[in-house]
PDB file of C-alpha atoms and ligand atoms in Angstrom:
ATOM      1  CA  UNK A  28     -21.791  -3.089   0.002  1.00  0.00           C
ATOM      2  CA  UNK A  29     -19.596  -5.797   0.562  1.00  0.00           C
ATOM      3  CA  UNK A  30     -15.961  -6.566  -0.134  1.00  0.00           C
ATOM      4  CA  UNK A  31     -12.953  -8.035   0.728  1.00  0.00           C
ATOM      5  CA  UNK A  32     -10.439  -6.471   3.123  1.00  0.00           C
ATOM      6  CA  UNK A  33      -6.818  -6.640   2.835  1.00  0.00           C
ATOM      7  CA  UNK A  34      -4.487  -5.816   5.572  1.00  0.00           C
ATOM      8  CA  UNK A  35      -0.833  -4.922   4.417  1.00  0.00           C
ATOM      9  CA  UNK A  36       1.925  -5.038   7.290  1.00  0.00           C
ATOM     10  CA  UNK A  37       4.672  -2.339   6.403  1.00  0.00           C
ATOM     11  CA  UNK A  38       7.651  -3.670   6.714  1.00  0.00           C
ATOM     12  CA  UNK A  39       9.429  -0.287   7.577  1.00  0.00           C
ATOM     13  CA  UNK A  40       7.933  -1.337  11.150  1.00  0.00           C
ATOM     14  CA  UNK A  41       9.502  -4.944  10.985  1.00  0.00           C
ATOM     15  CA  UNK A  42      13.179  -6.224  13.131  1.00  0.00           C
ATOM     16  CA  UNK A  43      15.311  -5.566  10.259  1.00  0.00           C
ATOM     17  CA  UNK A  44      17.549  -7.763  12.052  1.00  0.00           C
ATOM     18  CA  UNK A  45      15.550 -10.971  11.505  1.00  0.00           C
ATOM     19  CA  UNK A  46      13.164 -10.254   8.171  1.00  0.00           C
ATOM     20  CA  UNK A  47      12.948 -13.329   7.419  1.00  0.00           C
ATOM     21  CA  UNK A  48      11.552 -14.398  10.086  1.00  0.00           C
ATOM     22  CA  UNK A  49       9.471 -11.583  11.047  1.00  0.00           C
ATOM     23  CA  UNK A  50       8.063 -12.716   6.631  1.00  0.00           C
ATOM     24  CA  UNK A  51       7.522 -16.364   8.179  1.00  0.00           C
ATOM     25  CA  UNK A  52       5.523 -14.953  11.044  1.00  0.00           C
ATOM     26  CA  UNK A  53       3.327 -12.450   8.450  1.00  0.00           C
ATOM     27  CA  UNK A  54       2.248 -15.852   6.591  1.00  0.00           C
ATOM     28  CA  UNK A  55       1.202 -17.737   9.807  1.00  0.00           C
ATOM     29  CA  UNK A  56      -0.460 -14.757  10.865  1.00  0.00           C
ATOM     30  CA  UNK A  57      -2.614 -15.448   7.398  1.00  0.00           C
ATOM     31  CA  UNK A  58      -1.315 -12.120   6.226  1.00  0.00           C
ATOM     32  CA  UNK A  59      -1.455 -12.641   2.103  1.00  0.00           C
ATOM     33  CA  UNK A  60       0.322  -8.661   1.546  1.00  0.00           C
ATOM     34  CA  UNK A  61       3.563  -7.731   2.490  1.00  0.00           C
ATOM     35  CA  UNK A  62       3.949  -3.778   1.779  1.00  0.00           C
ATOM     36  CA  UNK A  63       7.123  -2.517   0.994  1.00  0.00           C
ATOM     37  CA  UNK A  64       8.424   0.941   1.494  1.00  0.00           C
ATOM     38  CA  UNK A  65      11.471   2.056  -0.473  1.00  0.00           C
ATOM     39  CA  UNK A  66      12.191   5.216  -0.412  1.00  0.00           C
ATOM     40  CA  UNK A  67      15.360   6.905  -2.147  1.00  0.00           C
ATOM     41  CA  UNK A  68      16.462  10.066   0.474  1.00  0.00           C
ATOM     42  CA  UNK A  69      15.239  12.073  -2.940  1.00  0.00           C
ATOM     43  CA  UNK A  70      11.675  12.170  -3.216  1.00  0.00           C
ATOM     44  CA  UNK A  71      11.640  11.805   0.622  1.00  0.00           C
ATOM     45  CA  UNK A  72      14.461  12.639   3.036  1.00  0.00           C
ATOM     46  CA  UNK A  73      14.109   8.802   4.371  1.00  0.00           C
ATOM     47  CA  UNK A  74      16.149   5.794   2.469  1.00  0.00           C
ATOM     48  CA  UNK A  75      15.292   2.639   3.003  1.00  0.00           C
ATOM     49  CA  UNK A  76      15.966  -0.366   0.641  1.00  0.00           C
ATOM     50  CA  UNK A  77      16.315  -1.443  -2.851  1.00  0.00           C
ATOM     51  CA  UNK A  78      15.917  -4.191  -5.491  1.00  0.00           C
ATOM     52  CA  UNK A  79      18.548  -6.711  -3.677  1.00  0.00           C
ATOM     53  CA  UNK A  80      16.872  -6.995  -0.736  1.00  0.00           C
ATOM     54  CA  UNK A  81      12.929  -7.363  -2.303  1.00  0.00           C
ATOM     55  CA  UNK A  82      15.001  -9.838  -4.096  1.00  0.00           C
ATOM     56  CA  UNK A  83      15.893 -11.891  -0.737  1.00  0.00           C
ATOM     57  CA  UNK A  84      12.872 -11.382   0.879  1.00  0.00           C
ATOM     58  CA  UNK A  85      10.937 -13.178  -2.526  1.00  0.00           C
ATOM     59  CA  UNK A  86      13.485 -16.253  -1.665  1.00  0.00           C
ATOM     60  CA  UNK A  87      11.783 -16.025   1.709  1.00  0.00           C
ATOM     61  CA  UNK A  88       8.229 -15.291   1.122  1.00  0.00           C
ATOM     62  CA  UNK A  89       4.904 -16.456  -1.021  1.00  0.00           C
ATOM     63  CA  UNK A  90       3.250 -13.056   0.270  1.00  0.00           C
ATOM     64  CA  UNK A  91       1.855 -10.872  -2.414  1.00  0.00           C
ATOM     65  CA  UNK A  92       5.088  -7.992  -2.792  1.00  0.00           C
ATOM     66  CA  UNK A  93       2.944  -4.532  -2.700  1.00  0.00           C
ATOM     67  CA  UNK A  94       6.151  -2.566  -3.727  1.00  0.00           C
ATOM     68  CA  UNK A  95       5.505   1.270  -2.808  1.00  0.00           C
ATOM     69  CA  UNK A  96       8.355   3.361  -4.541  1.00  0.00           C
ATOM     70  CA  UNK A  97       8.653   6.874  -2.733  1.00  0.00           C
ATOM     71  CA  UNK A  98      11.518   7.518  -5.836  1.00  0.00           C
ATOM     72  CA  UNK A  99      12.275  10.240  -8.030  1.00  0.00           C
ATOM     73  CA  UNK A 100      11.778   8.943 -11.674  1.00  0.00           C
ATOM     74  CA  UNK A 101      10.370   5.520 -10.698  1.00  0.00           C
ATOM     75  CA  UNK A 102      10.621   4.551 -14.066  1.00  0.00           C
ATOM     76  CA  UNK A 103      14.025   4.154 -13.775  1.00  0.00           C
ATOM     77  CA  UNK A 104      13.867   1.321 -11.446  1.00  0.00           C
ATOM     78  CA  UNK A 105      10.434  -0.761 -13.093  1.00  0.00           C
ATOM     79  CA  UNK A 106      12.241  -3.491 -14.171  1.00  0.00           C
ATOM     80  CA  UNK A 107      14.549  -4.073 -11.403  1.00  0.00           C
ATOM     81  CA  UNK A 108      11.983  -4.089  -9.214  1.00  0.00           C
ATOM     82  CA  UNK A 109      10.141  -6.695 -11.131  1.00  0.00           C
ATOM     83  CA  UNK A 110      13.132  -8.994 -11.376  1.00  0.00           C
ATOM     84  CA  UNK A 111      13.213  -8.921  -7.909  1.00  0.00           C
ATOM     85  CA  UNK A 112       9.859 -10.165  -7.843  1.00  0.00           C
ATOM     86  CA  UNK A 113       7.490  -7.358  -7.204  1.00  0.00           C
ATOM     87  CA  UNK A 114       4.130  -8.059  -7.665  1.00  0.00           C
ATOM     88  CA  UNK A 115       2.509  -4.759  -7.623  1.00  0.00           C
ATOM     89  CA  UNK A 116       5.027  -1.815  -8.594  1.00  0.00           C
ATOM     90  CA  UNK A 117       3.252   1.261  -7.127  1.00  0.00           C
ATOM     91  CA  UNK A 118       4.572   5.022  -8.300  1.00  0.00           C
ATOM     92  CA  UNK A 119       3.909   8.279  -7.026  1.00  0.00           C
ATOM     93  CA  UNK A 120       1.714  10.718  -9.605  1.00  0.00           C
ATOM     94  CA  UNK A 121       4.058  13.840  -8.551  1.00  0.00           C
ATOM     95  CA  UNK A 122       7.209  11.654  -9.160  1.00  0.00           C
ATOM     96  CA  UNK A 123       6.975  10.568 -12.365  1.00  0.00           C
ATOM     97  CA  UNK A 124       6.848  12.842 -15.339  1.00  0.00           C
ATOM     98  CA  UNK A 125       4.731  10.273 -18.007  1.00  0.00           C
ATOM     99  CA  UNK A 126       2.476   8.364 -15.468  1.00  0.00           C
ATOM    100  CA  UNK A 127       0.678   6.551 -18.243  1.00  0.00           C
ATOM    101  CA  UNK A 128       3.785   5.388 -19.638  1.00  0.00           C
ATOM    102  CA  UNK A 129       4.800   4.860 -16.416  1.00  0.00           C
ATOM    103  CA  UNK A 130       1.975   2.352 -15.614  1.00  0.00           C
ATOM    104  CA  UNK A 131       2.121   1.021 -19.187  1.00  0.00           C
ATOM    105  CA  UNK A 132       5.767   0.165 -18.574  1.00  0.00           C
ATOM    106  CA  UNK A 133       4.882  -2.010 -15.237  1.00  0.00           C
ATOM    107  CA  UNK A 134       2.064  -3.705 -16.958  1.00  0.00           C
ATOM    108  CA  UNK A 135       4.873  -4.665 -19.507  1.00  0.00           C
ATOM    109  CA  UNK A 136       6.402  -6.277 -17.289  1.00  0.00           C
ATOM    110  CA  UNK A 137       3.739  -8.561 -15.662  1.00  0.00           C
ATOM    111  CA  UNK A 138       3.501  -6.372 -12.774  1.00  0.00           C
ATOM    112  CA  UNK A 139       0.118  -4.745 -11.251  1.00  0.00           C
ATOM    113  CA  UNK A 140       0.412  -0.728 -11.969  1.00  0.00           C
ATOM    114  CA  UNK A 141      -0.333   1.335  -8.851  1.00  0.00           C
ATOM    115  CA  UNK A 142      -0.992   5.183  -8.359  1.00  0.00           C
ATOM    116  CA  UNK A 143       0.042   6.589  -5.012  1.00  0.00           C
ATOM    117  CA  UNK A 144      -1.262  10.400  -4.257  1.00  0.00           C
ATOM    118  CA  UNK A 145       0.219  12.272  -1.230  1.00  0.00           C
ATOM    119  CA  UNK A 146      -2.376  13.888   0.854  1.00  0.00           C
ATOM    120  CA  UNK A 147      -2.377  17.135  -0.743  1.00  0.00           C
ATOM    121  CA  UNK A 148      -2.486  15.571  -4.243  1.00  0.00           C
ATOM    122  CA  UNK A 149      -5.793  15.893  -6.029  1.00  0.00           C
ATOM    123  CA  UNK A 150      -8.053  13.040  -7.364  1.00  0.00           C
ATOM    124  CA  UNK A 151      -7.991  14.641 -10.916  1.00  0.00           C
ATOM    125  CA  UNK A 152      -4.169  13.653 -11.266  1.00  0.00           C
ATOM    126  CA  UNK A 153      -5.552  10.077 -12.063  1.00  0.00           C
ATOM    127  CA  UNK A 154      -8.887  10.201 -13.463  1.00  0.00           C
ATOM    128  CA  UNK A 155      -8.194   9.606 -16.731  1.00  0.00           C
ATOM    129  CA  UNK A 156      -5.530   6.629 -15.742  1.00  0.00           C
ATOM    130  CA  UNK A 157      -7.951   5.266 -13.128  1.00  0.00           C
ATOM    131  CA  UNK A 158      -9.332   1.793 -15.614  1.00  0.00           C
ATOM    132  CA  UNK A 159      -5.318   1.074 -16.041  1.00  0.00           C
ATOM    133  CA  UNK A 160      -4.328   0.676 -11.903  1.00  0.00           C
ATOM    134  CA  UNK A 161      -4.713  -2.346 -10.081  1.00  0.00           C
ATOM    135  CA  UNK A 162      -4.648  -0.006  -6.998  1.00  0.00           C
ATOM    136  CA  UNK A 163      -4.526   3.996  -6.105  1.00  0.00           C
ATOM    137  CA  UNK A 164      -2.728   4.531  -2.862  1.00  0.00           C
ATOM    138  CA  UNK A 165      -3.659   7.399  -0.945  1.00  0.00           C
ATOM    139  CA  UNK A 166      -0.818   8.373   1.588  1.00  0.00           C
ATOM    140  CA  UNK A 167      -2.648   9.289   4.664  1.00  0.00           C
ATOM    141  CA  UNK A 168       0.251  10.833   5.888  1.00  0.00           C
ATOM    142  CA  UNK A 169       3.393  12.653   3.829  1.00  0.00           C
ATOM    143  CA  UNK A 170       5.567  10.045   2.803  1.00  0.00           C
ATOM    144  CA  UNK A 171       8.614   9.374   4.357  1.00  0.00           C
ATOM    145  CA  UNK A 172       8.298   8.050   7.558  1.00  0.00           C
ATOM    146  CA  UNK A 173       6.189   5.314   9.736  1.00  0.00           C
ATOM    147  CA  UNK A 174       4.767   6.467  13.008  1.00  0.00           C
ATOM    148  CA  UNK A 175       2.979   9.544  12.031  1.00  0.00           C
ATOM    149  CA  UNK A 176      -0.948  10.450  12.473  1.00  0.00           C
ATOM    150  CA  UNK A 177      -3.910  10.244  10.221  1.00  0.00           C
ATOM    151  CA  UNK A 178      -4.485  13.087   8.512  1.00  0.00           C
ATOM    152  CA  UNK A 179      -8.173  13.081   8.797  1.00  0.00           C
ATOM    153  CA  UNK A 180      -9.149  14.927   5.586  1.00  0.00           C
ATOM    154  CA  UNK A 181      -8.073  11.900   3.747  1.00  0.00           C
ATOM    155  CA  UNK A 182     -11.511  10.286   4.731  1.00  0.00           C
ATOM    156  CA  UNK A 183     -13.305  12.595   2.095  1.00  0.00           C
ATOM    157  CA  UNK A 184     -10.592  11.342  -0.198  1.00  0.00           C
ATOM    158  CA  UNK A 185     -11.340   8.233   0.121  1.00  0.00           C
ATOM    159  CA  UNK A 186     -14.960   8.545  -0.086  1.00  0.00           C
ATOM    160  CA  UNK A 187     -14.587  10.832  -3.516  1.00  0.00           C
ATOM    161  CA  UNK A 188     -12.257   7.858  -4.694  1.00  0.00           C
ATOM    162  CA  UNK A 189     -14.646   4.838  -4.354  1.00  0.00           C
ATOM    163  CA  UNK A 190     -17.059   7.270  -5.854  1.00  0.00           C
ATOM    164  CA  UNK A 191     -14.869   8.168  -9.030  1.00  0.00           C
ATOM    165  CA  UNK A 192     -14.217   3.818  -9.234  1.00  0.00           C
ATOM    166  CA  UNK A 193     -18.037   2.860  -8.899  1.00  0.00           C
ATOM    167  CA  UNK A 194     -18.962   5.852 -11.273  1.00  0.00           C
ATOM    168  CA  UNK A 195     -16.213   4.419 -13.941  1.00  0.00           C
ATOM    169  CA  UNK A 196     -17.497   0.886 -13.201  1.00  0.00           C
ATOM    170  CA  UNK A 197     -13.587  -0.436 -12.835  1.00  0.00           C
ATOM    171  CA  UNK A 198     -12.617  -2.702 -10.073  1.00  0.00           C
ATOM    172  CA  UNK A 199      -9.467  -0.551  -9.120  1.00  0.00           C
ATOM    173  CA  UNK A 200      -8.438  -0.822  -4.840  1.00  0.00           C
ATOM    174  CA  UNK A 201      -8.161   1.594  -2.986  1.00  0.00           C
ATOM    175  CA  UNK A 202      -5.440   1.528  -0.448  1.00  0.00           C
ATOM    176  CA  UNK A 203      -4.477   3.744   2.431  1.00  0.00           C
ATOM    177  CA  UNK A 204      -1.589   4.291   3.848  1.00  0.00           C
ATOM    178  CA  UNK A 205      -0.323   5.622   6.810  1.00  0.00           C
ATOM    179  CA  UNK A 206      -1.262   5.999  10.673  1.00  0.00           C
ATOM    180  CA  UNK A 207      -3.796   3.526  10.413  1.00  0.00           C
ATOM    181  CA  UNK A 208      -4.573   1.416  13.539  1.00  0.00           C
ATOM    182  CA  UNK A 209      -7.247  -0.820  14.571  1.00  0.00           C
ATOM    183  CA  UNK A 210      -9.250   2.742  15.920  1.00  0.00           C
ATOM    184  CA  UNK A 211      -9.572   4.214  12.823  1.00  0.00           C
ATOM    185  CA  UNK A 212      -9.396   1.197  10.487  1.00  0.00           C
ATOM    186  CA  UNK A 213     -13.439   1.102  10.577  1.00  0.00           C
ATOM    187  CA  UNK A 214     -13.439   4.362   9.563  1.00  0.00           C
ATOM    188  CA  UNK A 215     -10.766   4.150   6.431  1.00  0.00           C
ATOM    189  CA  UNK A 216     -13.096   0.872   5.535  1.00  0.00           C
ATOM    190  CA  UNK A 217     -16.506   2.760   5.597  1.00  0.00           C
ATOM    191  CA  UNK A 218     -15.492   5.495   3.700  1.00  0.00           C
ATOM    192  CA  UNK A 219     -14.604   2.887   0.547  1.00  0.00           C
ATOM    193  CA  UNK A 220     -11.186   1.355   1.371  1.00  0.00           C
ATOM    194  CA  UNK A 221     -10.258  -2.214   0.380  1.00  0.00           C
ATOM    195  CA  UNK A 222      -6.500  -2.389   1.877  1.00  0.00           C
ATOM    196  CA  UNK A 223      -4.846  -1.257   4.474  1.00  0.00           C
ATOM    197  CA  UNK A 224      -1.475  -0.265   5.100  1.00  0.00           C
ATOM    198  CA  UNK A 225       0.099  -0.934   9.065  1.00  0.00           C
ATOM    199  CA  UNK A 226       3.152  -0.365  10.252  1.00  0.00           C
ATOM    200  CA  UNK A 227       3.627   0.557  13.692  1.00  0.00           C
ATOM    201  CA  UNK A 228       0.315  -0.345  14.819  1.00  0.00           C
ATOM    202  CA  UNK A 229       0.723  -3.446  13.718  1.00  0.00           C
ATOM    203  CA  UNK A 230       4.702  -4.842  13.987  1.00  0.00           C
ATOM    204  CA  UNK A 231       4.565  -3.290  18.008  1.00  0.00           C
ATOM    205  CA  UNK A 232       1.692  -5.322  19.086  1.00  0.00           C
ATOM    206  CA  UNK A 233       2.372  -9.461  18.704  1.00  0.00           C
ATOM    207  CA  UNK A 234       1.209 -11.897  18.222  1.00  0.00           C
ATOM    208  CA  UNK A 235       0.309 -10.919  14.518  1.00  0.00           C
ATOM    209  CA  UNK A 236      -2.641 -13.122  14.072  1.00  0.00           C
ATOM    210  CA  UNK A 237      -4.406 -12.063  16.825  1.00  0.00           C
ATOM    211  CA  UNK A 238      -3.512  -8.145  15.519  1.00  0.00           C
ATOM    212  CA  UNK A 239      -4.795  -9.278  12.095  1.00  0.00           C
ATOM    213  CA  UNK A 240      -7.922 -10.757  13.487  1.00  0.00           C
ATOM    214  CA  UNK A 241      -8.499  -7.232  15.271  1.00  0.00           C
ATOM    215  CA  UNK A 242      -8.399  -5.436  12.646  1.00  0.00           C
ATOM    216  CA  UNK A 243     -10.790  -7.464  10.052  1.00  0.00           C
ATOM    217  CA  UNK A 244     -12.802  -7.829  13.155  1.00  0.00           C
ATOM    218  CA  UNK A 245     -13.180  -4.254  12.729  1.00  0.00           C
ATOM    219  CA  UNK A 246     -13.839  -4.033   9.555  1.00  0.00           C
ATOM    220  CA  UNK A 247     -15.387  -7.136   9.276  1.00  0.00           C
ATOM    221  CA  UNK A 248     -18.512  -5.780  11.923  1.00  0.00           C
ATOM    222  CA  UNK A 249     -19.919  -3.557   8.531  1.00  0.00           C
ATOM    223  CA  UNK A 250     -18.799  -5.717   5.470  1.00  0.00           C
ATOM    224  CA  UNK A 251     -19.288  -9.143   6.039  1.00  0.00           C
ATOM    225  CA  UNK A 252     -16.695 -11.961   5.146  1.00  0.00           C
ATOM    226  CA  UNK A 253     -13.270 -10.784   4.516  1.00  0.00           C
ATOM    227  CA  UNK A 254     -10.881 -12.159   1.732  1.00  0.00           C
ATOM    228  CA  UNK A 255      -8.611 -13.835   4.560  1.00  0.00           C
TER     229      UNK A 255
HETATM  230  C1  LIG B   5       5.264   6.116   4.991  1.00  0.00           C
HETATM  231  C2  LIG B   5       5.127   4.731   4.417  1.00  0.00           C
HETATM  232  C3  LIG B   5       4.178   3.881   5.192  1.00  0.00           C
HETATM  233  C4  LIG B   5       4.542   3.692   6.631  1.00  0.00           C
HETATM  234  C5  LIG B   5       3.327   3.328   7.416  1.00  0.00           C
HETATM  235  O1  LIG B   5       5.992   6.907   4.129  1.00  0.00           O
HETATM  236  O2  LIG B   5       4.678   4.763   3.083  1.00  0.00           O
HETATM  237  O3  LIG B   5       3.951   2.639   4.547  1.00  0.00           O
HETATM  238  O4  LIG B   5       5.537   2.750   6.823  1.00  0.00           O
HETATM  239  O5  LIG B   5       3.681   3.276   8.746  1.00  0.00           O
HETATM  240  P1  LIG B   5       2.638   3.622   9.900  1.00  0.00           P
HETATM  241  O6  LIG B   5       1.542   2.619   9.811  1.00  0.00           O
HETATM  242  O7  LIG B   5       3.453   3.495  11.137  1.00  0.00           O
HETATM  243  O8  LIG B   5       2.144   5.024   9.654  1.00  0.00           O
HETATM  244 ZN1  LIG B   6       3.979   2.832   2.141  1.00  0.00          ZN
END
């Protein structure tokens, strides 16, 4: 089957010390997804960044803002986030007590709900939300920090997934996220992925367009034209 691939550049990877450049060089890289990892030294021992600076970067950038919130109670922070100009809000199932009102709440907003599931997180936690997310990210690694390996049992996860979306007939993506390099990004794609999340193996190896080209070259060698 054929569909479009989306590569996502985490910025967790990215010179904090110029990110508004290293946004500049994303778009003429022909990168359309920025991902965003904040994380609140709570539901992970790592803290990153909040509202303000998605806010700064969205004075910076046209990219599409793929916000992944590794926070305790995400809820809390919904509408911030989309005032800062998040364009997909994405919550973790084992975070948030009420994910449907969870998801409700971004869609309220005029923000794309996500689903993120750590590795050891079963499918079932979102079967019954799966026609109301834009996106279900599974975390191919436990959350927290960027440089880490693929887990490798997340390939059956990924395969069960794109079975549970074609079986439900929705056109939900699936996105994976973590330790994903151009090696095993034909892989991730194969088993029923539609974006992928880079950090390291992407911000360490410039120029960016010629790392984005590798890896839809990749994926591009089983499923045709890409979406970029
Ligand atoms: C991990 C984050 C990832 C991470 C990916 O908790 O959610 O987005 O930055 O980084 P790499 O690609 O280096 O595993
Ligand atoms: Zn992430």
């Amino acid at each position: 089957m054929e569909r479009d691939i989306i590569l996502a550049p985490s910025l967790l990877s990215a010179d904090f010390t110029r990110l508004g450049e290293e946004m500049a060089a994303l778009e003429e890289a022909d990168i359309k997804w920025a991902h965003l990892d904040i994380m609140d030294g709570m539901y992970v021992p790592n803290i990153t960044y909040g509202p303000v600076m998605v806010s700064a970067l969205r004075k910076k950038s046209n990219l599409f803002f793929d916000c992944h919130l590794m926070v305790e109670q995400p809820e809390r922070y919904v509408v911030d986030f989309a005032e800062a100009g998040a364009d997909l809000i994405c919550v973790h199932a084992e975070a948030t007590k009420h994910l449907e009102r969870t998801l409700s709440h971004i869609e309220d907003q005029g923000v794309k709900p996500a689903v993120a599931l750590n590795p050891a997180t079963p499918l079932e936690m979102i079967k019954y939300v799966l026609p109301q997310c834009h996106m279900v990210l599974l975390m191919s690694v436990n959350p927290g920090f960027g440089g880490q390996m693929f887990i490798p049992f997340v390939l059956d996860k990924i395969r069960e997934l794109r079975e549970m979306i074609d079986k439900a007939g929705c056109k939900t993506l699936i996105e994976v996220d973590g330790g994903v390099t151009p090696e095993n990004a034909e892989n991730i794609v194969e088993a029923g992925a539609d974006v992928l999340v880079s950090g390291s193996a992407f911000f360490k190896f410039p120029p960016y367009k010629k790392r984005h080209e590798l890896f839809l070259f990749l994926a591009k060698n089983k499923f045709g034209p890409t979406g970029l």
